[in-house]
PDB file of C-alpha atoms in Angstrom:
ATOM      1  CA  ILE A   1      -5.704  13.658  -8.999  1.00  0.00           C
ATOM      2  CA  LEU A   2      -2.596  12.783 -11.954  1.00  0.00           C
ATOM      3  CA  ASN A   3      -3.507  12.220 -15.678  1.00  0.00           C
ATOM      4  CA  VAL A   4      -2.711   8.917 -16.594  1.00  0.00           C
ATOM      5  CA  GLU A   5      -3.990   7.491 -19.798  1.00  0.00           C
ATOM      6  CA  GLN A   6      -3.478   4.163 -21.255  1.00  0.00           C
ATOM      7  CA  SER A   7      -4.465   3.427 -24.634  1.00  0.00           C
ATOM      8  CA  PRO A   8      -5.923   1.189 -26.455  1.00  0.00           C
ATOM      9  CA  GLN A   9      -8.495   0.268 -24.209  1.00  0.00           C
ATOM     10  CA  SER A  10      -8.017  -3.464 -25.597  1.00  0.00           C
ATOM     11  CA  LEU A  11      -6.285  -4.869 -27.804  1.00  0.00           C
ATOM     12  CA  HIS A  12      -6.706  -7.993 -29.646  1.00  0.00           C
ATOM     13  CA  VAL A  13      -3.819 -10.255 -31.310  1.00  0.00           C
ATOM     14  CA  GLN A  14      -2.664 -13.729 -32.752  1.00  0.00           C
ATOM     15  CA  GLU A  15      -0.527 -16.053 -31.092  1.00  0.00           C
ATOM     16  CA  GLY A  16       3.132 -14.581 -32.416  1.00  0.00           C
ATOM     17  CA  ASP A  17       2.603 -11.045 -32.663  1.00  0.00           C
ATOM     18  CA  SER A  18       4.449  -8.540 -31.513  1.00  0.00           C
ATOM     19  CA  THR A  19       2.238  -5.672 -29.741  1.00  0.00           C
ATOM     20  CA  ASN A  20       2.808  -2.389 -27.675  1.00  0.00           C
ATOM     21  CA  PHE A  21       1.193   0.069 -25.632  1.00  0.00           C
ATOM     22  CA  THR A  22       1.008   3.710 -24.843  1.00  0.00           C
ATOM     23  CA  CYS A  23       1.007   5.233 -20.825  1.00  0.00           C
ATOM     24  CA  SER A  24       0.599   8.638 -20.756  1.00  0.00           C
ATOM     25  CA  PHE A  25       1.279  10.808 -17.681  1.00  0.00           C
ATOM     26  CA  PRO A  26       2.188  14.076 -16.640  1.00  0.00           C
ATOM     27  CA  SER A  27       6.237  14.853 -17.436  1.00  0.00           C
ATOM     28  CA  SER A  28       6.195  17.561 -14.085  1.00  0.00           C
ATOM     29  CA  ASN A  29       7.436  15.970 -10.898  1.00  0.00           C
ATOM     30  CA  PHE A  30       7.871  12.330 -12.042  1.00  0.00           C
ATOM     31  CA  TYR A  31       9.752  10.438  -9.557  1.00  0.00           C
ATOM     32  CA  ALA A  32       8.701   6.852 -11.235  1.00  0.00           C
ATOM     33  CA  LEU A  33       6.497   4.673 -13.051  1.00  0.00           C
ATOM     34  CA  HIS A  34       5.508   1.209 -12.789  1.00  0.00           C
ATOM     35  CA  TRP A  35       4.167  -1.118 -14.746  1.00  0.00           C
ATOM     36  CA  TYR A  36       1.740  -4.498 -13.853  1.00  0.00           C
ATOM     37  CA  ARG A  37       0.323  -7.600 -15.362  1.00  0.00           C
ATOM     38  CA  TRP A  38      -3.055  -8.561 -13.876  1.00  0.00           C
ATOM     39  CA  GLU A  39      -4.958 -12.084 -15.042  1.00  0.00           C
ATOM     40  CA  THR A  40      -8.255 -12.544 -14.519  1.00  0.00           C
ATOM     41  CA  ALA A  41      -8.553 -14.009 -11.128  1.00  0.00           C
ATOM     42  CA  LYS A  42      -5.495 -13.146  -9.528  1.00  0.00           C
ATOM     43  CA  SER A  43      -3.967 -10.117  -8.067  1.00  0.00           C
ATOM     44  CA  PRO A  44      -1.823  -7.503  -9.997  1.00  0.00           C
ATOM     45  CA  GLU A  45       2.304  -8.217 -10.082  1.00  0.00           C
ATOM     46  CA  ALA A  46       4.508  -5.903 -10.658  1.00  0.00           C
ATOM     47  CA  LEU A  47       6.571  -6.102 -14.038  1.00  0.00           C
ATOM     48  CA  PHE A  48       9.318  -2.566 -13.942  1.00  0.00           C
ATOM     49  CA  VAL A  49       9.777   0.031 -12.092  1.00  0.00           C
ATOM     50  CA  MET A  50      11.586   2.484 -14.110  1.00  0.00           C
ATOM     51  CA  THR A  51      12.872   6.043 -12.669  1.00  0.00           C
ATOM     52  CA  LEU A  52      15.051   7.374 -15.230  1.00  0.00           C
ATOM     53  CA  ASN A  53      14.393   9.020 -18.478  1.00  0.00           C
ATOM     54  CA  GLY A  54      15.668   6.461 -21.432  1.00  0.00           C
ATOM     55  CA  ASP A  55      15.462   3.578 -19.251  1.00  0.00           C
ATOM     56  CA  GLU A  56      14.719   0.463 -20.600  1.00  0.00           C
ATOM     57  CA  LYS A  57      13.442  -2.860 -18.957  1.00  0.00           C
ATOM     58  CA  LYS A  58      13.024  -6.421 -20.158  1.00  0.00           C
ATOM     59  CA  LYS A  59      11.545  -9.632 -18.613  1.00  0.00           C
ATOM     60  CA  GLY A  60      11.398 -12.456 -20.908  1.00  0.00           C
ATOM     61  CA  ARG A  61       9.575 -11.056 -24.174  1.00  0.00           C
ATOM     62  CA  ILE A  62       8.297  -8.332 -21.948  1.00  0.00           C
ATOM     63  CA  SER A  63      10.255  -4.773 -22.430  1.00  0.00           C
ATOM     64  CA  ALA A  64       9.807  -0.942 -21.576  1.00  0.00           C
ATOM     65  CA  THR A  65      10.658   2.143 -22.181  1.00  0.00           C
ATOM     66  CA  LEU A  66      10.571   5.386 -20.354  1.00  0.00           C
ATOM     67  CA  ASN A  67      10.348   9.059 -21.520  1.00  0.00           C
ATOM     68  CA  THR A  68       9.424  11.402 -18.885  1.00  0.00           C
ATOM     69  CA  LYS A  69      10.445  14.691 -20.893  1.00  0.00           C
ATOM     70  CA  GLU A  70       7.364  14.414 -22.505  1.00  0.00           C
ATOM     71  CA  GLY A  71       5.674  11.489 -20.074  1.00  0.00           C
ATOM     72  CA  TYR A  72       4.984   8.297 -21.381  1.00  0.00           C
ATOM     73  CA  SER A  73       6.185   4.906 -21.723  1.00  0.00           C
ATOM     74  CA  TYR A  74       5.292   2.028 -23.854  1.00  0.00           C
ATOM     75  CA  LEU A  75       5.152  -1.439 -23.081  1.00  0.00           C
ATOM     76  CA  TYR A  76       5.906  -4.153 -25.669  1.00  0.00           C
ATOM     77  CA  ILE A  77       5.415  -8.199 -25.928  1.00  0.00           C
ATOM     78  CA  LYS A  78       7.326  -9.993 -28.460  1.00  0.00           C
ATOM     79  CA  GLY A  79       5.774 -13.123 -29.657  1.00  0.00           C
ATOM     80  CA  SER A  80       2.654 -12.838 -27.491  1.00  0.00           C
ATOM     81  CA  GLN A  81       1.507 -15.992 -26.142  1.00  0.00           C
ATOM     82  CA  PRO A  82      -2.306 -16.931 -24.650  1.00  0.00           C
ATOM     83  CA  GLU A  83      -0.580 -16.621 -21.204  1.00  0.00           C
ATOM     84  CA  ASP A  84       0.073 -13.476 -21.748  1.00  0.00           C
ATOM     85  CA  SER A  85      -3.448 -12.349 -22.150  1.00  0.00           C
ATOM     86  CA  ALA A  86      -4.244  -9.655 -19.320  1.00  0.00           C
ATOM     87  CA  THR A  87      -4.893  -6.381 -18.216  1.00  0.00           C
ATOM     88  CA  TYR A  88      -1.613  -4.296 -18.118  1.00  0.00           C
ATOM     89  CA  LEU A  89      -1.592  -1.221 -15.408  1.00  0.00           C
ATOM     90  CA  CYS A  90       0.558   1.776 -15.297  1.00  0.00           C
ATOM     91  CA  ALA A  91       1.146   4.063 -12.348  1.00  0.00           C
ATOM     92  CA  PRO A  92       3.260   7.025 -12.081  1.00  0.00           C
ATOM     93  CA  TYR A  93       4.941   7.893  -8.909  1.00  0.00           C
ATOM     94  CA  SER A  94       5.306  11.774  -8.399  1.00  0.00           C
ATOM     95  CA  GLY A  95       6.030  11.962  -4.829  1.00  0.00           C
ATOM     96  CA  ASN A  96       3.425  13.631  -3.430  1.00  0.00           C
ATOM     97  CA  THR A  97       0.569  11.381  -4.033  1.00  0.00           C
ATOM     98  CA  PRO A  98       0.497   7.293  -3.759  1.00  0.00           C
ATOM     99  CA  LEU A  99       0.493   6.023  -7.270  1.00  0.00           C
ATOM    100  CA  VAL A 100      -2.120   6.312  -9.358  1.00  0.00           C
ATOM    101  CA  PHE A 101      -3.232   3.832 -11.738  1.00  0.00           C
ATOM    102  CA  GLY A 102      -4.566   3.645 -15.389  1.00  0.00           C
ATOM    103  CA  LYS A 103      -7.603   2.108 -16.241  1.00  0.00           C
ATOM    104  CA  GLY A 104      -5.588  -0.891 -18.445  1.00  0.00           C
ATOM    105  CA  THR A 105      -4.749  -2.270 -21.428  1.00  0.00           C
ATOM    106  CA  ARG A 106      -6.831  -5.568 -21.438  1.00  0.00           C
ATOM    107  CA  LEU A 107      -4.748  -7.580 -24.146  1.00  0.00           C
ATOM    108  CA  SER A 108      -6.160 -10.822 -25.616  1.00  0.00           C
ATOM    109  CA  VAL A 109      -4.044 -13.503 -27.634  1.00  0.00           C
ATOM    110  CA  ILE A 110      -5.567 -15.896 -29.695  1.00  0.00           C
ATOM    111  CA  ALA A 111      -3.926 -19.136 -30.262  1.00  0.00           C
TER     112      ALA A 111
ATOM    113  CA  ASP B  13       8.579 -14.514  -0.454  1.00  0.00           C
ATOM    114  CA  VAL B  14       6.130 -11.423  -0.232  1.00  0.00           C
ATOM    115  CA  LYS B  15       2.968 -11.929   1.129  1.00  0.00           C
ATOM    116  CA  VAL B  16      -0.229 -10.374   1.651  1.00  0.00           C
ATOM    117  CA  THR B  17      -2.781 -11.539   2.543  1.00  0.00           C
ATOM    118  CA  GLN B  18      -6.483 -11.233   3.316  1.00  0.00           C
ATOM    119  CA  SER B  19      -9.535 -12.818   5.152  1.00  0.00           C
ATOM    120  CA  SER B  20     -11.981 -13.343   2.981  1.00  0.00           C
ATOM    121  CA  ARG B  21     -12.335 -14.079  -0.890  1.00  0.00           C
ATOM    122  CA  TYR B  22     -15.873 -13.502  -1.208  1.00  0.00           C
ATOM    123  CA  LEU B  23     -18.815 -11.752   1.629  1.00  0.00           C
ATOM    124  CA  VAL B  24     -21.949 -11.365   1.312  1.00  0.00           C
ATOM    125  CA  LYS B  25     -23.052  -8.521   4.008  1.00  0.00           C
ATOM    126  CA  ARG B  26     -26.403  -7.082   4.029  1.00  0.00           C
ATOM    127  CA  THR B  27     -27.196  -2.984   3.675  1.00  0.00           C
ATOM    128  CA  GLY B  28     -26.312  -1.463   6.337  1.00  0.00           C
ATOM    129  CA  GLU B  29     -24.365  -4.376   7.950  1.00  0.00           C
ATOM    130  CA  LYS B  30     -20.957  -2.793   9.635  1.00  0.00           C
ATOM    131  CA  VAL B  31     -18.067  -4.826   7.430  1.00  0.00           C
ATOM    132  CA  PHE B  32     -14.027  -4.768   7.899  1.00  0.00           C
ATOM    133  CA  LEU B  33     -11.886  -6.251   5.537  1.00  0.00           C
ATOM    134  CA  GLU B  34      -8.802  -7.498   7.071  1.00  0.00           C
ATOM    135  CA  CYS B  35      -5.564  -7.430   5.216  1.00  0.00           C
ATOM    136  CA  VAL B  36      -1.720  -9.013   7.007  1.00  0.00           C
ATOM    137  CA  GLN B  37       1.229  -8.513   4.792  1.00  0.00           C
ATOM    138  CA  ASP B  38       4.180 -10.476   6.312  1.00  0.00           C
ATOM    139  CA  MET B  39       7.362  -8.139   4.508  1.00  0.00           C
ATOM    140  CA  ASP B  40       7.735  -5.165   7.239  1.00  0.00           C
ATOM    141  CA  HIS B  41       6.403  -3.361   4.717  1.00  0.00           C
ATOM    142  CA  GLU B  42       5.464   0.217   5.542  1.00  0.00           C
ATOM    143  CA  ASN B  43       3.311   1.154   2.980  1.00  0.00           C
ATOM    144  CA  MET B  44      -0.229  -0.288   3.054  1.00  0.00           C
ATOM    145  CA  PHE B  45      -3.504   0.309   0.774  1.00  0.00           C
ATOM    146  CA  TRP B  46      -6.385   0.063  -0.147  1.00  0.00           C
ATOM    147  CA  TYR B  47      -8.288  -0.166  -3.196  1.00  0.00           C
ATOM    148  CA  ARG B  48     -11.270  -1.072  -4.859  1.00  0.00           C
ATOM    149  CA  GLN B  49     -11.894  -1.849  -8.882  1.00  0.00           C
ATOM    150  CA  ASP B  50     -15.412  -1.836 -10.878  1.00  0.00           C
ATOM    151  CA  PRO B  51     -15.095  -2.466 -14.185  1.00  0.00           C
ATOM    152  CA  GLY B  52     -14.590   0.611 -16.577  1.00  0.00           C
ATOM    153  CA  LEU B  53     -12.891   2.953 -13.522  1.00  0.00           C
ATOM    154  CA  GLY B  54     -10.172   0.944 -13.071  1.00  0.00           C
ATOM    155  CA  LEU B  55      -7.995   0.736  -9.940  1.00  0.00           C
ATOM    156  CA  ARG B  56      -8.958   3.472  -6.814  1.00  0.00           C
ATOM    157  CA  LEU B  57      -7.170   4.381  -3.633  1.00  0.00           C
ATOM    158  CA  ILE B  58      -9.753   4.324  -0.901  1.00  0.00           C
ATOM    159  CA  TYR B  59      -7.366   4.836   1.900  1.00  0.00           C
ATOM    160  CA  PHE B  60      -3.581   4.611   2.594  1.00  0.00           C
ATOM    161  CA  SER B  61      -1.201   4.446   6.056  1.00  0.00           C
ATOM    162  CA  TYR B  62       2.921   4.936   5.430  1.00  0.00           C
ATOM    163  CA  ASP B  63       2.929   4.041   8.969  1.00  0.00           C
ATOM    164  CA  VAL B  64       1.815   2.938  11.963  1.00  0.00           C
ATOM    165  CA  LYS B  65      -1.061   4.040  13.384  1.00  0.00           C
ATOM    166  CA  MET B  66      -1.224   6.263  10.835  1.00  0.00           C
ATOM    167  CA  LYS B  67      -3.809   6.928   7.452  1.00  0.00           C
ATOM    168  CA  GLU B  68      -4.074   9.387   4.724  1.00  0.00           C
ATOM    169  CA  LYS B  69      -7.844   9.627   2.659  1.00  0.00           C
ATOM    170  CA  GLY B  70      -7.297   8.392  -1.190  1.00  0.00           C
ATOM    171  CA  ASP B  71      -9.265   9.636  -3.963  1.00  0.00           C
ATOM    172  CA  ILE B  72     -12.915   7.852  -2.807  1.00  0.00           C
ATOM    173  CA  PRO B  73     -13.100   7.303   1.060  1.00  0.00           C
ATOM    174  CA  GLU B  74     -16.216   8.335   1.573  1.00  0.00           C
ATOM    175  CA  GLY B  75     -18.228   5.477   3.006  1.00  0.00           C
ATOM    176  CA  TYR B  76     -14.964   3.846   4.300  1.00  0.00           C
ATOM    177  CA  SER B  77     -12.729   3.966   7.274  1.00  0.00           C
ATOM    178  CA  VAL B  78      -9.542   2.293   8.304  1.00  0.00           C
ATOM    179  CA  SER B  79      -6.969   1.528  11.230  1.00  0.00           C
ATOM    180  CA  ARG B  80      -3.331   0.427  11.707  1.00  0.00           C
ATOM    181  CA  GLU B  81      -3.010  -0.736  14.831  1.00  0.00           C
ATOM    182  CA  LYS B  82       0.155  -2.836  14.071  1.00  0.00           C
ATOM    183  CA  LYS B  83       2.399  -2.211  10.678  1.00  0.00           C
ATOM    184  CA  GLU B  84       1.176  -5.952   9.586  1.00  0.00           C
ATOM    185  CA  ARG B  85      -2.400  -5.339   9.315  1.00  0.00           C
ATOM    186  CA  PHE B  86      -4.661  -2.898   7.948  1.00  0.00           C
ATOM    187  CA  SER B  87      -8.199  -2.778   7.989  1.00  0.00           C
ATOM    188  CA  LEU B  88     -10.770  -0.874   5.952  1.00  0.00           C
ATOM    189  CA  ILE B  89     -13.968  -0.791   7.048  1.00  0.00           C
ATOM    190  CA  LEU B  90     -16.991   0.050   5.909  1.00  0.00           C
ATOM    191  CA  GLU B  91     -19.551   1.593   8.760  1.00  0.00           C
ATOM    192  CA  SER B  92     -22.720   0.982   7.152  1.00  0.00           C
ATOM    193  CA  ALA B  93     -22.611  -1.406   4.026  1.00  0.00           C
ATOM    194  CA  SER B  94     -24.129   0.149   0.579  1.00  0.00           C
ATOM    195  CA  THR B  95     -25.349  -1.471  -2.363  1.00  0.00           C
ATOM    196  CA  ASN B  96     -23.422   0.874  -4.622  1.00  0.00           C
ATOM    197  CA  GLN B  97     -20.386  -0.579  -2.307  1.00  0.00           C
ATOM    198  CA  THR B  98     -20.960  -3.564  -3.746  1.00  0.00           C
ATOM    199  CA  SER B  99     -16.906  -4.100  -5.454  1.00  0.00           C
ATOM    200  CA  MET B 100     -13.702  -6.299  -5.773  1.00  0.00           C
ATOM    201  CA  TYR B 101     -11.612  -4.841  -2.714  1.00  0.00           C
ATOM    202  CA  LEU B 102      -8.009  -5.028  -3.040  1.00  0.00           C
ATOM    203  CA  CYS B 103      -5.475  -4.773  -0.181  1.00  0.00           C
ATOM    204  CA  ALA B 104      -1.397  -3.840  -1.381  1.00  0.00           C
ATOM    205  CA  SER B 105       2.165  -3.523   0.426  1.00  0.00           C
ATOM    206  CA  SER B 106       5.082  -1.755  -0.117  1.00  0.00           C
ATOM    207  CA  PHE B 107       8.279  -0.894   1.342  1.00  0.00           C
ATOM    208  CA  ARG B 108       9.752   2.818   0.253  1.00  0.00           C
ATOM    209  CA  ARG B 109       6.915   5.002  -0.975  1.00  0.00           C
ATOM    210  CA  GLY B 110       6.434   5.024  -4.765  1.00  0.00           C
ATOM    211  CA  TYR B 111      10.042   3.548  -5.413  1.00  0.00           C
ATOM    212  CA  ASN B 112       9.335   0.335  -4.647  1.00  0.00           C
ATOM    213  CA  GLU B 113       6.889  -2.374  -6.176  1.00  0.00           C
ATOM    214  CA  GLN B 114       3.308  -2.726  -4.439  1.00  0.00           C
ATOM    215  CA  PHE B 115       2.478  -6.375  -3.460  1.00  0.00           C
ATOM    216  CA  PHE B 116      -1.241  -6.996  -3.450  1.00  0.00           C
ATOM    217  CA  GLY B 117      -3.461  -9.370  -1.832  1.00  0.00           C
ATOM    218  CA  PRO B 118      -5.596 -11.400  -3.843  1.00  0.00           C
ATOM    219  CA  GLY B 119      -9.083  -9.186  -3.239  1.00  0.00           C
ATOM    220  CA  THR B 120     -12.426  -9.639  -1.466  1.00  0.00           C
ATOM    221  CA  ARG B 121     -15.275 -10.138  -3.486  1.00  0.00           C
ATOM    222  CA  LEU B 122     -18.013  -7.607  -1.643  1.00  0.00           C
ATOM    223  CA  THR B 123     -21.526  -7.810  -2.244  1.00  0.00           C
ATOM    224  CA  VAL B 124     -23.994  -5.793  -0.560  1.00  0.00           C
ATOM    225  CA  LEU B 125     -27.501  -6.803  -0.687  1.00  0.00           C
TER     226      LEU B 125
END
C-alpha cells in the first residue's frame, strides 16, 4: 500500500488568515496527484488533479503546487473563510493501483 | 452534471443479516469504487471495478463482496453483517483510471446492531 502522509492532521485558523498544508507521497511510479475537499455531511469533491512536476493549479482562493521529484504537494488557501472549513484529502495515483487517500488535514476557520 | 446516487443515507441492520448497498452513476463511467470511512482511518478502499463484470479487491475486502452486472451500477454486499462493519460507506466513479477525478455519492451510514 502506498504511504501517503498529510500534515498537519488538523489546523485552526482565524478568518482572513492564509494557510497551507502538505501531502507527501512516494516519488517513484508517479502518475497523478488528486486533491479533494470534504465538508461535513457532504461528499468529497475534487479540487485538482495534477500530473506534471512543477504544476500549479488554482481555483479561487485555493491553489496547489506539485513536486514529483521529491514527492510532495502543497495546498494553499488565501484569506481563509468559514466556508473553507473541511477536511482536505490528497491521493496519489501510481498507475498500478487505484488512488490511495491520505488521512487528510482537517481545517477549521474561526470567524 | 455527474451524479452518483446511493440507495440509502442511513441503514440499521442486525448482526448476521445480509446487506446490500447500491450505487448508481449516470455518466457512463468505466470505473467504480467502494470505500468505507472511519474516524482516524480516512477513506479505505474495499473493492473496485474497472469494467462491467470485473471486480478487484481493495485494501480491506474481508467480509464484503461486490457485483457489477451493468456499467452504471455497483453493489456492495455484506454477506453476514457484523458490528465492526458499522461505518460510513461511500461509492465513487471516474472516467479514466487515476487521471480523472472521482465523483462521490452522498454516503450510507450503516449501523450494525
